[in-house]
Every structure is written in C-alpha cells, then in structure tokens.
Coordinates of C-alpha atoms in Angstrom, one line a residue:
M211 CA 143.1 123.8 105.8
S212 CA 144.4 121.9 102.8
H213 CA 144.0 118.2 102.8
I214 CA 146.9 116.3 104.4
S215 CA 146.8 112.5 104.0
V216 CA 147.1 110.8 107.4
L217 CA 149.6 108.0 107.9
L218 CA 150.5 108.4 104.2
H219 CA 153.8 106.6 103.9
E220 CA 153.0 104.1 106.6
T221 CA 149.8 103.0 104.8
V222 CA 151.3 102.7 101.3
D223 CA 154.5 100.9 102.6
A224 CA 152.4 98.4 104.6
L225 CA 150.2 97.8 101.6
L226 CA 153.0 97.1 99.2
A227 CA 155.2 95.1 101.5
E228 CA 158.2 96.0 99.3
R229 CA 156.5 95.0 96.1
N230 CA 156.3 97.4 93.1
T231 CA 153.8 95.8 90.8
G232 CA 150.2 94.5 90.9
I233 CA 146.6 95.5 91.1
Y234 CA 145.5 97.7 94.0
V235 CA 142.4 99.3 95.3
D236 CA 141.9 102.6 97.3
G237 CA 138.4 102.3 98.8
T238 CA 138.4 106.0 99.7
F239 CA 140.0 108.3 97.1
G240 CA 139.4 111.6 98.9
R241 CA 141.8 114.0 97.3
G242 CA 144.1 111.2 96.1
G243 CA 147.1 111.5 98.5
H244 CA 147.4 107.8 99.2
T245 CA 146.6 106.9 95.6
R246 CA 149.2 109.2 94.1
L247 CA 151.9 107.9 96.4
L248 CA 150.9 104.3 95.6
L249 CA 151.1 105.0 91.9
S250 CA 154.6 106.6 92.3
K251 CA 155.9 103.3 93.7
L252 CA 154.3 101.0 91.1
D253 CA 155.7 99.9 87.7
E254 CA 154.1 100.7 84.4
N255 CA 152.2 97.3 84.3
S256 CA 150.3 98.0 87.5
R257 CA 146.8 99.2 88.0
V258 CA 145.1 101.2 90.7
Y259 CA 141.3 101.4 91.1
A260 CA 139.7 103.9 93.5
F261 CA 136.3 104.4 95.0
D262 CA 134.6 107.6 96.1
K263 CA 131.0 109.0 96.5
D264 CA 131.9 112.7 96.8
P265 CA 131.4 114.7 93.6
Q266 CA 134.2 117.0 94.5
A267 CA 136.6 114.1 95.1
L268 CA 135.5 112.7 91.7
E269 CA 136.6 115.8 89.9
V270 CA 140.1 115.4 91.3
A271 CA 140.1 111.7 90.4
Y272 CA 139.0 112.3 86.8
Q273 CA 141.9 114.7 86.4
L274 CA 144.3 112.0 87.7
E275 CA 142.8 109.5 85.2
K276 CA 143.9 111.9 82.4
E277 CA 147.4 112.1 83.9
D278 CA 148.0 108.4 84.6
P279 CA 146.5 105.6 82.4
R280 CA 147.2 103.1 85.2
F281 CA 144.4 104.7 87.3
K282 CA 140.6 104.4 87.2
I283 CA 138.0 106.0 89.5
I284 CA 134.7 104.3 90.4
H285 CA 131.8 106.5 91.5
A286 CA 130.5 104.2 94.2
S287 CA 130.8 103.3 97.9
F288 CA 133.4 100.8 98.9
A289 CA 130.4 98.8 100.2
D290 CA 130.0 97.9 96.6
L291 CA 133.6 96.8 96.3
K292 CA 133.3 93.2 95.1
A293 CA 130.6 93.8 92.6
E294 CA 132.4 96.8 91.0
I295 CA 135.8 95.0 90.9
N296 CA 134.3 91.8 89.5
G297 CA 132.5 93.9 87.0
L298 CA 135.9 95.0 85.6
G299 CA 136.7 91.4 85.0
L300 CA 138.9 91.0 88.1
D301 CA 138.6 88.2 90.6
K302 CA 141.6 89.0 92.8
V303 CA 143.8 92.0 93.7
D304 CA 147.1 92.5 95.4
G305 CA 146.1 95.0 98.0
I306 CA 143.3 97.2 99.3
M307 CA 143.4 100.3 101.5
A308 CA 140.8 102.6 103.0
D309 CA 140.9 105.9 104.9
L310 CA 137.6 106.0 106.8
G311 CA 135.4 108.9 107.9
V312 CA 135.1 112.4 106.7
S313 CA 137.9 114.2 104.8
S314 CA 139.4 117.5 105.6
P315 CA 137.9 119.3 102.6
Q316 CA 134.5 118.1 103.6
L317 CA 134.9 119.4 107.1
D318 CA 136.4 122.7 106.0
Q319 CA 133.7 123.6 103.5
A320 CA 130.8 125.2 105.4
E321 CA 128.4 124.4 102.6
R322 CA 128.9 120.7 103.1
G323 CA 127.3 120.9 106.6
F324 CA 129.6 118.6 108.4
S325 CA 131.1 120.9 111.0
F326 CA 129.7 123.0 113.8
M327 CA 132.8 125.2 113.6
K328 CA 131.5 126.8 110.4
D329 CA 127.9 127.8 109.8
G330 CA 126.3 126.3 106.7
P331 CA 123.3 124.3 105.5
L332 CA 122.7 121.2 107.6
D333 CA 123.6 118.6 104.9
M334 CA 126.3 116.1 106.0
R335 CA 126.0 113.9 102.9
M336 CA 129.3 112.5 101.5
D337 CA 127.5 112.1 98.2
N338 CA 125.6 115.4 98.1
S339 CA 124.0 114.5 94.7
Q340 CA 121.5 112.1 96.3
G341 CA 119.8 111.0 99.5
Q342 CA 118.4 112.8 102.5
T343 CA 120.2 115.8 104.1
A344 CA 120.7 115.8 107.8
A345 CA 118.1 118.5 108.1
E346 CA 115.5 116.4 106.3
W347 CA 116.4 113.3 108.3
L348 CA 116.0 115.2 111.6
V349 CA 112.4 116.1 110.6
D350 CA 111.5 112.5 109.7
V351 CA 113.2 110.6 112.5
D352 CA 111.3 109.9 115.7
E353 CA 112.8 111.0 119.1
E354 CA 113.5 107.5 120.3
H355 CA 115.5 106.5 117.2
L356 CA 117.3 109.8 117.2
A357 CA 118.3 109.3 120.8
N358 CA 119.6 105.8 120.0
V359 CA 121.6 107.0 117.1
I360 CA 123.3 109.8 119.2
F361 CA 124.0 107.2 122.0
Q362 CA 125.3 104.4 119.8
Y363 CA 127.2 106.4 117.1
G364 CA 128.2 109.4 119.3
E365 CA 128.7 107.5 122.5
E366 CA 126.8 110.5 124.1
R367 CA 125.5 109.8 127.6
Y368 CA 123.0 112.6 127.4
S369 CA 121.5 111.4 124.1
R370 CA 117.9 111.4 125.2
R371 CA 118.0 114.9 126.6
I372 CA 119.6 116.1 123.4
A373 CA 117.2 114.2 121.1
R374 CA 114.3 115.8 122.9
A375 CA 115.6 119.3 122.4
I376 CA 116.3 118.7 118.7
K377 CA 112.8 117.4 118.1
Q378 CA 111.2 120.2 120.0
A379 CA 113.1 122.7 117.9
G380 CA 111.3 121.8 114.7
Y381 CA 113.0 122.3 111.4
I382 CA 116.8 123.0 111.8
E383 CA 118.3 124.6 108.7
T384 CA 121.9 125.2 109.6
T385 CA 124.8 123.7 111.5
A386 CA 125.1 126.6 113.8
Q387 CA 121.4 126.2 114.8
L388 CA 121.9 122.5 115.6
A389 CA 125.1 123.2 117.5
E390 CA 123.4 125.8 119.7
I391 CA 120.5 123.5 120.4
V392 CA 122.8 120.7 121.5
K393 CA 125.0 123.1 123.5
V394 CA 122.0 124.4 125.5
A395 CA 120.6 120.9 126.1
H396 CA 123.9 119.4 127.2
P397 CA 124.3 119.6 131.0
K398 CA 128.0 118.8 131.2
W399 CA 130.6 119.7 128.6
E400 CA 133.8 117.8 128.2
K401 CA 137.0 119.8 128.6
N402 CA 138.5 121.0 125.3
K403 CA 135.6 119.5 123.3
H404 CA 132.5 121.3 121.9
A405 CA 129.3 120.0 123.4
A406 CA 127.9 119.1 119.9
T407 CA 131.0 117.0 118.8
R408 CA 129.5 113.6 119.6
T409 CA 126.0 114.5 118.3
F410 CA 127.4 115.8 114.9
Q411 CA 129.5 112.6 114.6
A412 CA 126.5 110.4 115.3
I413 CA 124.2 112.1 112.8
R414 CA 126.9 112.1 110.1
I415 CA 127.5 108.4 110.6
E416 CA 123.8 107.6 110.3
I417 CA 123.2 109.8 107.2
N418 CA 126.1 108.2 105.4
K419 CA 125.6 104.6 106.8
E420 CA 129.3 104.7 107.5
L421 CA 129.5 101.8 110.0
D422 CA 127.2 99.7 107.8
D423 CA 129.6 100.3 104.9
V424 CA 132.6 99.2 106.9
H425 CA 130.9 96.0 108.0
S426 CA 130.1 95.3 104.4
F427 CA 133.5 96.3 103.0
L428 CA 135.8 94.2 105.2
P429 CA 134.6 90.7 104.2
Q430 CA 134.4 91.8 100.5
A431 CA 138.0 93.1 100.7
T432 CA 139.2 89.8 102.2
D433 CA 137.4 87.8 99.5
L434 CA 139.1 89.9 96.8
L435 CA 142.7 89.7 98.1
K436 CA 145.2 87.2 96.7
S437 CA 147.2 85.1 99.1
G438 CA 149.8 87.4 100.5
G439 CA 147.8 90.5 99.6
R440 CA 147.5 93.2 102.2
L441 CA 144.6 95.1 103.7
A442 CA 145.4 98.5 105.3
V443 CA 142.6 100.5 106.9
I444 CA 142.8 103.8 108.8
S445 CA 140.1 104.7 111.3
F446 CA 139.5 107.9 113.3
H447 CA 137.2 106.9 116.2
S448 CA 136.7 103.9 118.4
L449 CA 133.5 102.7 116.7
E450 CA 135.3 102.1 113.4
D451 CA 138.5 100.8 115.0
R452 CA 136.5 98.3 117.0
I453 CA 134.8 96.9 113.9
I454 CA 138.2 96.5 112.1
K455 CA 139.9 95.0 115.2
Q456 CA 137.2 92.5 115.8
F457 CA 137.0 91.5 112.1
I458 CA 140.7 90.9 111.8
Q459 CA 140.7 89.1 115.1
K460 CA 137.9 86.8 114.0
E461 CA 139.5 86.1 110.6
S462 CA 142.9 85.4 112.1
T463 CA 142.0 83.2 115.0
L464 CA 141.8 79.4 114.9
A465 CA 138.8 78.1 116.9
E466 CA 140.0 75.8 119.7
D467 CA 136.9 74.6 121.4
N468 CA 133.3 73.6 120.7
G469 CA 131.7 76.2 122.9
W470 CA 131.6 73.7 125.9
G471 CA 135.2 74.3 126.7
L472 CA 136.2 70.9 125.3
P473 CA 139.0 70.6 122.7
Q474 CA 137.9 69.5 119.2
K475 CA 139.5 69.0 115.9
V476 CA 138.7 72.1 113.8
E477 CA 139.3 72.9 110.1
D478 CA 141.7 75.8 109.7
T479 CA 139.6 78.5 108.0
R480 CA 141.7 81.5 109.0
R481 CA 141.8 84.0 106.1
L482 CA 143.9 86.8 107.6
K483 CA 147.1 87.3 109.5
K484 CA 147.5 90.3 111.7
I485 CA 150.5 92.4 110.6
D486 CA 150.5 95.7 112.5
R487 CA 148.6 98.5 114.3
I488 CA 150.2 101.9 113.7
R489 CA 149.4 105.3 115.0
A490 CA 150.6 108.7 113.8
S491 CA 154.0 109.9 115.0
E492 CA 154.4 112.9 117.2
A493 CA 155.8 114.9 114.3
E494 CA 152.7 114.1 112.2
V495 CA 150.3 115.0 114.9
K496 CA 152.1 118.3 115.4
E497 CA 151.8 119.0 111.7
N498 CA 148.3 117.7 111.3
P499 CA 146.3 117.6 114.6
R500 CA 143.5 115.6 112.9
S501 CA 145.9 112.6 112.8
R502 CA 145.9 112.4 116.6
S503 CA 143.1 109.9 116.8
A504 CA 144.0 107.9 113.7
W505 CA 144.9 104.2 113.8
L506 CA 146.1 102.1 110.9
R507 CA 145.5 98.3 111.1
V508 CA 147.2 96.0 108.6
A509 CA 146.4 92.4 107.8
E510 CA 147.7 89.9 105.2
R511 CA 145.6 87.4 103.3
L512 CA 146.1 83.7 104.0
T513 CA 144.8 80.9 101.8
A514 CA 142.2 79.1 103.8
K515 CA 141.8 75.4 103.4
G516 CA 139.3 74.6 100.6
E517 CA 139.8 77.9 98.7

C-alpha cells in the first residue's frame, strides 16, 4: 500500500488558520504528505522544518530539500524539538504539527519488522540505524517488565500469560514466530482482530519510546509557539490521544480552587486554547482504512501572564 497522509487537508488548514506565511515545523515528516501540502500554501518567504528518525524517510526529505529551498529536514526525534529549533537560531515558530505512530511504509515493509501480517526480522526500530531491535530487547527484558509493557502499552488483559510464553520461547527471530507464540498463548481472541495486535503495538511503543517522546514533545512545542500559533497533532490509539487531550486540558484550564474546595485568587497561566477535535470522514476511511482510528487535536497558543 502506498502511503496516504491521514487527515491531510484538515491538519494543514487547522495549522495555518487562513495564514499563508510564517515558520512551521512538521515533527514527523514520514513521506512528506503534510509537509508538501503545507509548502504549497505558503509564500516564498516562509520556512518549514521537519523532523524524522527513519533513514528511508530522510531520503525522501533530502530530495525535497533539493526541490524547495524553503524546506529543511532534521535527523532527530521530535523529542529534541526545542534544542534543534533553537540551534537554528529560532526562538518562536508560527505552527507545529505531528502525525504520531508508525507510518504505512514502515508497516508494509516486511524487513522493518513492525507487522505480524508480513514475515520479516523482528526489528521494529523507527530509526533502524541505531538501538536495540525488538528481538534483542525480548532477550534482555525480564518477564515481569515485559508483562507490564504489554499491559500498559497494549492494554492487553492477558499480558502475563503472553509474557511468560514469549520468555519461555527463547530467542525469537521473526515477526511470524512472535505472532504465533502470542496467538497460541492468547486464550480469547477479539473479533476481527489478530491476537498479536496489542502485543506488537506494546513492544513497538517500548522499543521506540513513543509515549515518552510525546510527553516530551508537547511542552516543548507549546514553548516554541508564538501567540496565536497553532499546534495540530494526529494520534492513532487511545494512549497517545489521552496524553494529548490531558496536556491540552491542563494548559487551557484556569485553576479555580486551592485543593480544599475553597475559591482563591489565581494567576492566569493558561498557555493554550482548545480549538478542535477532528476525526477522518467516512469517505477518507473508505479510501484509507488506517484512518479509522485517527484523531486530530488542535490548540492555539495564548500569551500567559509574565511571558
């Protein structure tokens, strides 16, 4: 399957808010769908900086750099957002977007080891030029920690049973081997869902520190935004969406009590205003089933008192 950018127009339109100039950041370049549309709507004085860890995504990005002088790719995680952008001599930007999780090309290439649907080496690294593979991590991790990862990041109720089976299997070389181990260990399959779905998601999140990166990214993005600048983030599962929702809620809510239920005078330190929560249309879901679980959350930067 070729890569189809999810919530493409909705994300770029929300980010720009009818502007056509400025400095923008794409925290997850992928194959550049959102970035290319953004560039097409910006004037010649604008700049777009994008982040990605995946060497294959970087190849596409380097080509775009040659085609459009307004664009620059940064080989780093968006968890390093503020340091990288400040390192370019920039203190503030007009908008930041991110499309979280694994991309279609990563899922579709068996050799990347993300999917149980295609047999390949058990890798799962978004940046496959460094770090432990999933196969190596499964050898090193103890059973209790593995069970906790599968439970927390996969929301898998049979995590302990599955973790025990994985550790008893010894070295697991391929995605098909892991999927079969989980399938056999799983006592109750969900309708229309492979038994290994939640376990694969959990291991992938752990290997790439995906939720840690989101926790790190959101406050940095808020710090970097100019007043009136937009933050637009797409998530694909409840764990990511919950983090984004709670962060925006916290940054856009004025405290009204002192914890004892008594009113108190508080300083207005709100930094964000909630703008929208958008999901893929029926037409998009029909064209691209992977958009079914996607949510786009949009917030706008306020100027907090004292800033």
